[in-house]
Amino acid sequence: MKNGNLSYRQYQAPLAFATQSPQEISLKGKELFSRNYNWAVPVRAVTIRAINLVPQGTPLQTSL
């Protein structure tokens, strides 16, 4: 997140499960933004990126 003063902060949060859904990724980004931005200065930019990606088709155990 970059504010109007060009200062920036970065936040991270894992998703519960691997996903290809842009909606799930953007909802997590919105959650992080809402939880961390205090609105003292107007927002200039918000960037969302994905890390720790897994190949499509990788098996995932969802419960024991």
GROMACS .gro file of N, CA and C in nm:
model
  192
    1MET      N    1   0.083  -0.115   0.000
    1MET     CA    2   0.000   0.000   0.000
    1MET      C    3   0.089   0.123   0.000
    2LYS      N    4   0.060   0.214  -0.088
    2LYS     CA    5   0.134   0.339  -0.095
    2LYS      C    6   0.035   0.452  -0.070
    3ASN      N    7   0.076   0.547   0.017
    3ASN     CA    8  -0.014   0.658   0.045
    3ASN      C    9   0.024   0.782  -0.036
    4GLY      N   10  -0.050   0.891  -0.016
    4GLY     CA   11  -0.028   1.013  -0.089
    4GLY      C   12   0.108   1.077  -0.065
    5ASN      N   13   0.174   1.043   0.045
    5ASN     CA   14   0.309   1.092   0.075
    5ASN      C   15   0.416   1.005   0.013
    6LEU      N   16   0.375   0.905  -0.063
    6LEU     CA   17   0.463   0.806  -0.128
    6LEU      C   18   0.532   0.713  -0.029
    7SER      N   19   0.483   0.710   0.095
    7SER     CA   20   0.530   0.611   0.192
    7SER      C   21   0.458   0.480   0.160
    8TYR      N   22   0.522   0.367   0.189
    8TYR     CA   23   0.454   0.241   0.161
    8TYR      C   24   0.472   0.143   0.276
    9ARG      N   25   0.379   0.049   0.285
    9ARG     CA   26   0.383  -0.060   0.382
    9ARG      C   27   0.344  -0.188   0.309
   10GLN      N   28   0.395  -0.301   0.357
   10GLN     CA   29   0.363  -0.430   0.298
   10GLN      C   30   0.306  -0.520   0.406
   11TYR      N   31   0.208  -0.599   0.371
   11TYR     CA   32   0.146  -0.694   0.462
   11TYR      C   33   0.130  -0.827   0.390
   12GLN      N   34   0.132  -0.936   0.468
   12GLN     CA   35   0.118  -1.070   0.411
   12GLN      C   36   0.018  -1.150   0.492
   13ALA      N   37  -0.051  -1.241   0.425
   13ALA     CA   38  -0.141  -1.334   0.491
   13ALA      C   39  -0.160  -1.455   0.401
   14PRO      N   40  -0.156  -1.574   0.456
   14PRO     CA   41  -0.178  -1.694   0.374
   14PRO      C   42  -0.327  -1.716   0.351
   15LEU      N   43  -0.358  -1.783   0.242
   15LEU     CA   44  -0.495  -1.829   0.218
   15LEU      C   45  -0.511  -1.965   0.285
   16ALA      N   46  -0.634  -2.000   0.320
   16ALA     CA   47  -0.659  -2.128   0.387
   16ALA      C   48  -0.623  -2.246   0.296
   17PHE      N   49  -0.652  -2.231   0.165
   17PHE     CA   50  -0.624  -2.336   0.068
   17PHE      C   51  -0.570  -2.274  -0.059
   18ALA      N   52  -0.498  -2.353  -0.138
   18ALA     CA   53  -0.451  -2.306  -0.268
   18ALA      C   54  -0.572  -2.271  -0.355
   19THR      N   55  -0.560  -2.165  -0.435
   19THR     CA   56  -0.672  -2.123  -0.518
   19THR      C   57  -0.623  -2.061  -0.649
   20GLN      N   58  -0.709  -2.063  -0.748
   20GLN     CA   59  -0.686  -1.991  -0.873
   20GLN      C   60  -0.788  -1.879  -0.886
   21SER      N   61  -0.868  -1.858  -0.783
   21SER     CA   62  -0.977  -1.762  -0.787
   21SER      C   63  -0.928  -1.619  -0.761
   22PRO      N   64  -0.938  -1.530  -0.860
   22PRO     CA   65  -0.901  -1.390  -0.837
   22PRO      C   66  -0.987  -1.327  -0.727
   23GLN      N   67  -1.111  -1.373  -0.713
   23GLN     CA   68  -1.199  -1.318  -0.610
   23GLN      C   69  -1.148  -1.352  -0.470
   24GLU      N   70  -1.108  -1.476  -0.447
   24GLU     CA   71  -1.057  -1.515  -0.316
   24GLU      C   72  -0.929  -1.437  -0.281
   25ILE      N   73  -0.843  -1.420  -0.380
   25ILE     CA   74  -0.718  -1.345  -0.358
   25ILE      C   75  -0.748  -1.199  -0.329
   26SER      N   76  -0.839  -1.140  -0.404
   26SER     CA   77  -0.871  -0.998  -0.381
   26SER      C   78  -0.943  -0.977  -0.249
   27LEU      N   79  -1.026  -1.072  -0.207
   27LEU     CA   80  -1.093  -1.059  -0.076
   27LEU      C   81  -0.991  -1.061   0.038
   28LYS      N   82  -0.889  -1.144   0.026
   28LYS     CA   83  -0.784  -1.146   0.129
   28LYS      C   84  -0.708  -1.014   0.128
   29GLY      N   85  -0.682  -0.959   0.009
   29GLY     CA   86  -0.617  -0.829  -0.001
   29GLY      C   87  -0.701  -0.720   0.063
   30LYS      N   88  -0.831  -0.722   0.038
   30LYS     CA   89  -0.922  -0.623   0.098
   30LYS      C   90  -0.924  -0.636   0.249
   31GLU      N   91  -0.923  -0.759   0.299
   31GLU     CA   92  -0.918  -0.783   0.444
   31GLU      C   93  -0.791  -0.722   0.505
   32LEU      N   94  -0.676  -0.747   0.442
   32LEU     CA   95  -0.550  -0.691   0.490
   32LEU      C   96  -0.553  -0.538   0.488
   33PHE      N   97  -0.605  -0.482   0.379
   33PHE     CA   98  -0.614  -0.337   0.367
   33PHE      C   99  -0.701  -0.279   0.477
   34SER      N  100  -0.820  -0.334   0.495
   34SER     CA  101  -0.914  -0.283   0.595
   34SER      C  102  -0.857  -0.293   0.737
   35ARG      N  103  -0.784  -0.399   0.762
   35ARG     CA  104  -0.729  -0.421   0.896
   35ARG      C  105  -0.609  -0.330   0.925
   36ASN      N  106  -0.537  -0.287   0.822
   36ASN     CA  107  -0.410  -0.218   0.846
   36ASN      C  108  -0.402  -0.072   0.805
   37TYR      N  109  -0.490  -0.022   0.720
   37TYR     CA  110  -0.477   0.116   0.673
   37TYR      C  111  -0.559   0.208   0.762
   38ASN      N  112  -0.497   0.317   0.812
   38ASN     CA  113  -0.565   0.402   0.910
   38ASN      C  114  -0.625   0.530   0.850
   39TRP      N  115  -0.614   0.552   0.722
   39TRP     CA  116  -0.675   0.665   0.651
   39TRP      C  117  -0.627   0.801   0.698
   40ALA      N  118  -0.509   0.811   0.758
   40ALA     CA  119  -0.453   0.941   0.796
   40ALA      C  120  -0.415   1.020   0.670
   41VAL      N  121  -0.377   0.952   0.564
   41VAL     CA  122  -0.339   1.012   0.436
   41VAL      C  123  -0.411   0.933   0.327
   42PRO      N  124  -0.457   0.999   0.220
   42PRO     CA  125  -0.526   0.926   0.112
   42PRO      C  126  -0.438   0.816   0.051
   43VAL      N  127  -0.504   0.713   0.001
   43VAL     CA  128  -0.436   0.600  -0.064
   43VAL      C  129  -0.391   0.643  -0.203
   44ARG      N  130  -0.270   0.605  -0.241
   44ARG     CA  131  -0.222   0.631  -0.377
   44ARG      C  132  -0.226   0.505  -0.462
   45ALA      N  133  -0.188   0.391  -0.403
   45ALA     CA  134  -0.185   0.265  -0.479
   45ALA      C  135  -0.196   0.145  -0.386
   46VAL      N  136  -0.257   0.039  -0.437
   46VAL     CA  137  -0.263  -0.089  -0.368
   46VAL      C  138  -0.221  -0.195  -0.469
   47THR      N  139  -0.127  -0.280  -0.430
   47THR     CA  140  -0.078  -0.387  -0.516
   47THR      C  141  -0.095  -0.520  -0.443
   48ILE      N  142  -0.143  -0.620  -0.514
   48ILE     CA  143  -0.156  -0.754  -0.457
   48ILE      C  144  -0.070  -0.848  -0.539
   49ARG      N  145   0.012  -0.929  -0.471
   49ARG     CA  146   0.093  -1.028  -0.542
   49ARG      C  147   0.081  -1.161  -0.471
   50ALA      N  148   0.109  -1.267  -0.544
   50ALA     CA  149   0.100  -1.402  -0.490
   50ALA      C  150   0.240  -1.462  -0.478
   51ILE      N  151   0.264  -1.532  -0.368
   51ILE     CA  152   0.391  -1.601  -0.346
   51ILE      C  153   0.361  -1.745  -0.302
   52ASN      N  154   0.461  -1.827  -0.298
   52ASN     CA  155   0.447  -1.968  -0.258
   52ASN      C  156   0.342  -2.040  -0.343
   53LEU      N  157   0.348  -2.018  -0.472
   53LEU     CA  158   0.253  -2.080  -0.564
   53LEU      C  159   0.280  -2.229  -0.578
   54VAL      N  160   0.176  -2.307  -0.604
   54VAL     CA  161   0.191  -2.450  -0.627
   54VAL      C  162   0.138  -2.482  -0.767
   55PRO      N  163   0.193  -2.581  -0.834
   55PRO     CA  164   0.147  -2.616  -0.968
   55PRO      C  165   0.001  -2.662  -0.967
   56GLN      N  166  -0.070  -2.631  -1.075
   56GLN     CA  167  -0.208  -2.676  -1.090
   56GLN      C  168  -0.211  -2.828  -1.088
   57GLY      N  169  -0.309  -2.884  -1.020
   57GLY     CA  170  -0.321  -3.029  -1.014
   57GLY      C  171  -0.247  -3.093  -0.898
   58THR      N  172  -0.176  -3.014  -0.818
   58THR     CA  173  -0.107  -3.068  -0.701
   58THR      C  174  -0.209  -3.116  -0.600
   59PRO      N  175  -0.201  -3.241  -0.553
   59PRO     CA  176  -0.298  -3.292  -0.456
   59PRO      C  177  -0.295  -3.212  -0.327
   60LEU      N  178  -0.412  -3.196  -0.265
   60LEU     CA  179  -0.424  -3.120  -0.141
   60LEU      C  180  -0.514  -3.197  -0.045
   61GLN      N  181  -0.465  -3.228   0.073
   61GLN     CA  182  -0.547  -3.294   0.174
   61GLN      C  183  -0.620  -3.185   0.252
   62THR      N  184  -0.752  -3.186   0.249
   62THR     CA  185  -0.829  -3.082   0.317
   62THR      C  186  -0.874  -3.121   0.456
   63SER      N  187  -0.869  -3.251   0.491
   63SER     CA  188  -0.903  -3.294   0.627
   63SER      C  189  -0.837  -3.429   0.655
   64LEU      N  190  -0.834  -3.463   0.782
   64LEU     CA  191  -0.773  -3.592   0.819
   64LEU      C  192  -0.871  -3.705   0.814
   0.00000   0.00000   0.00000
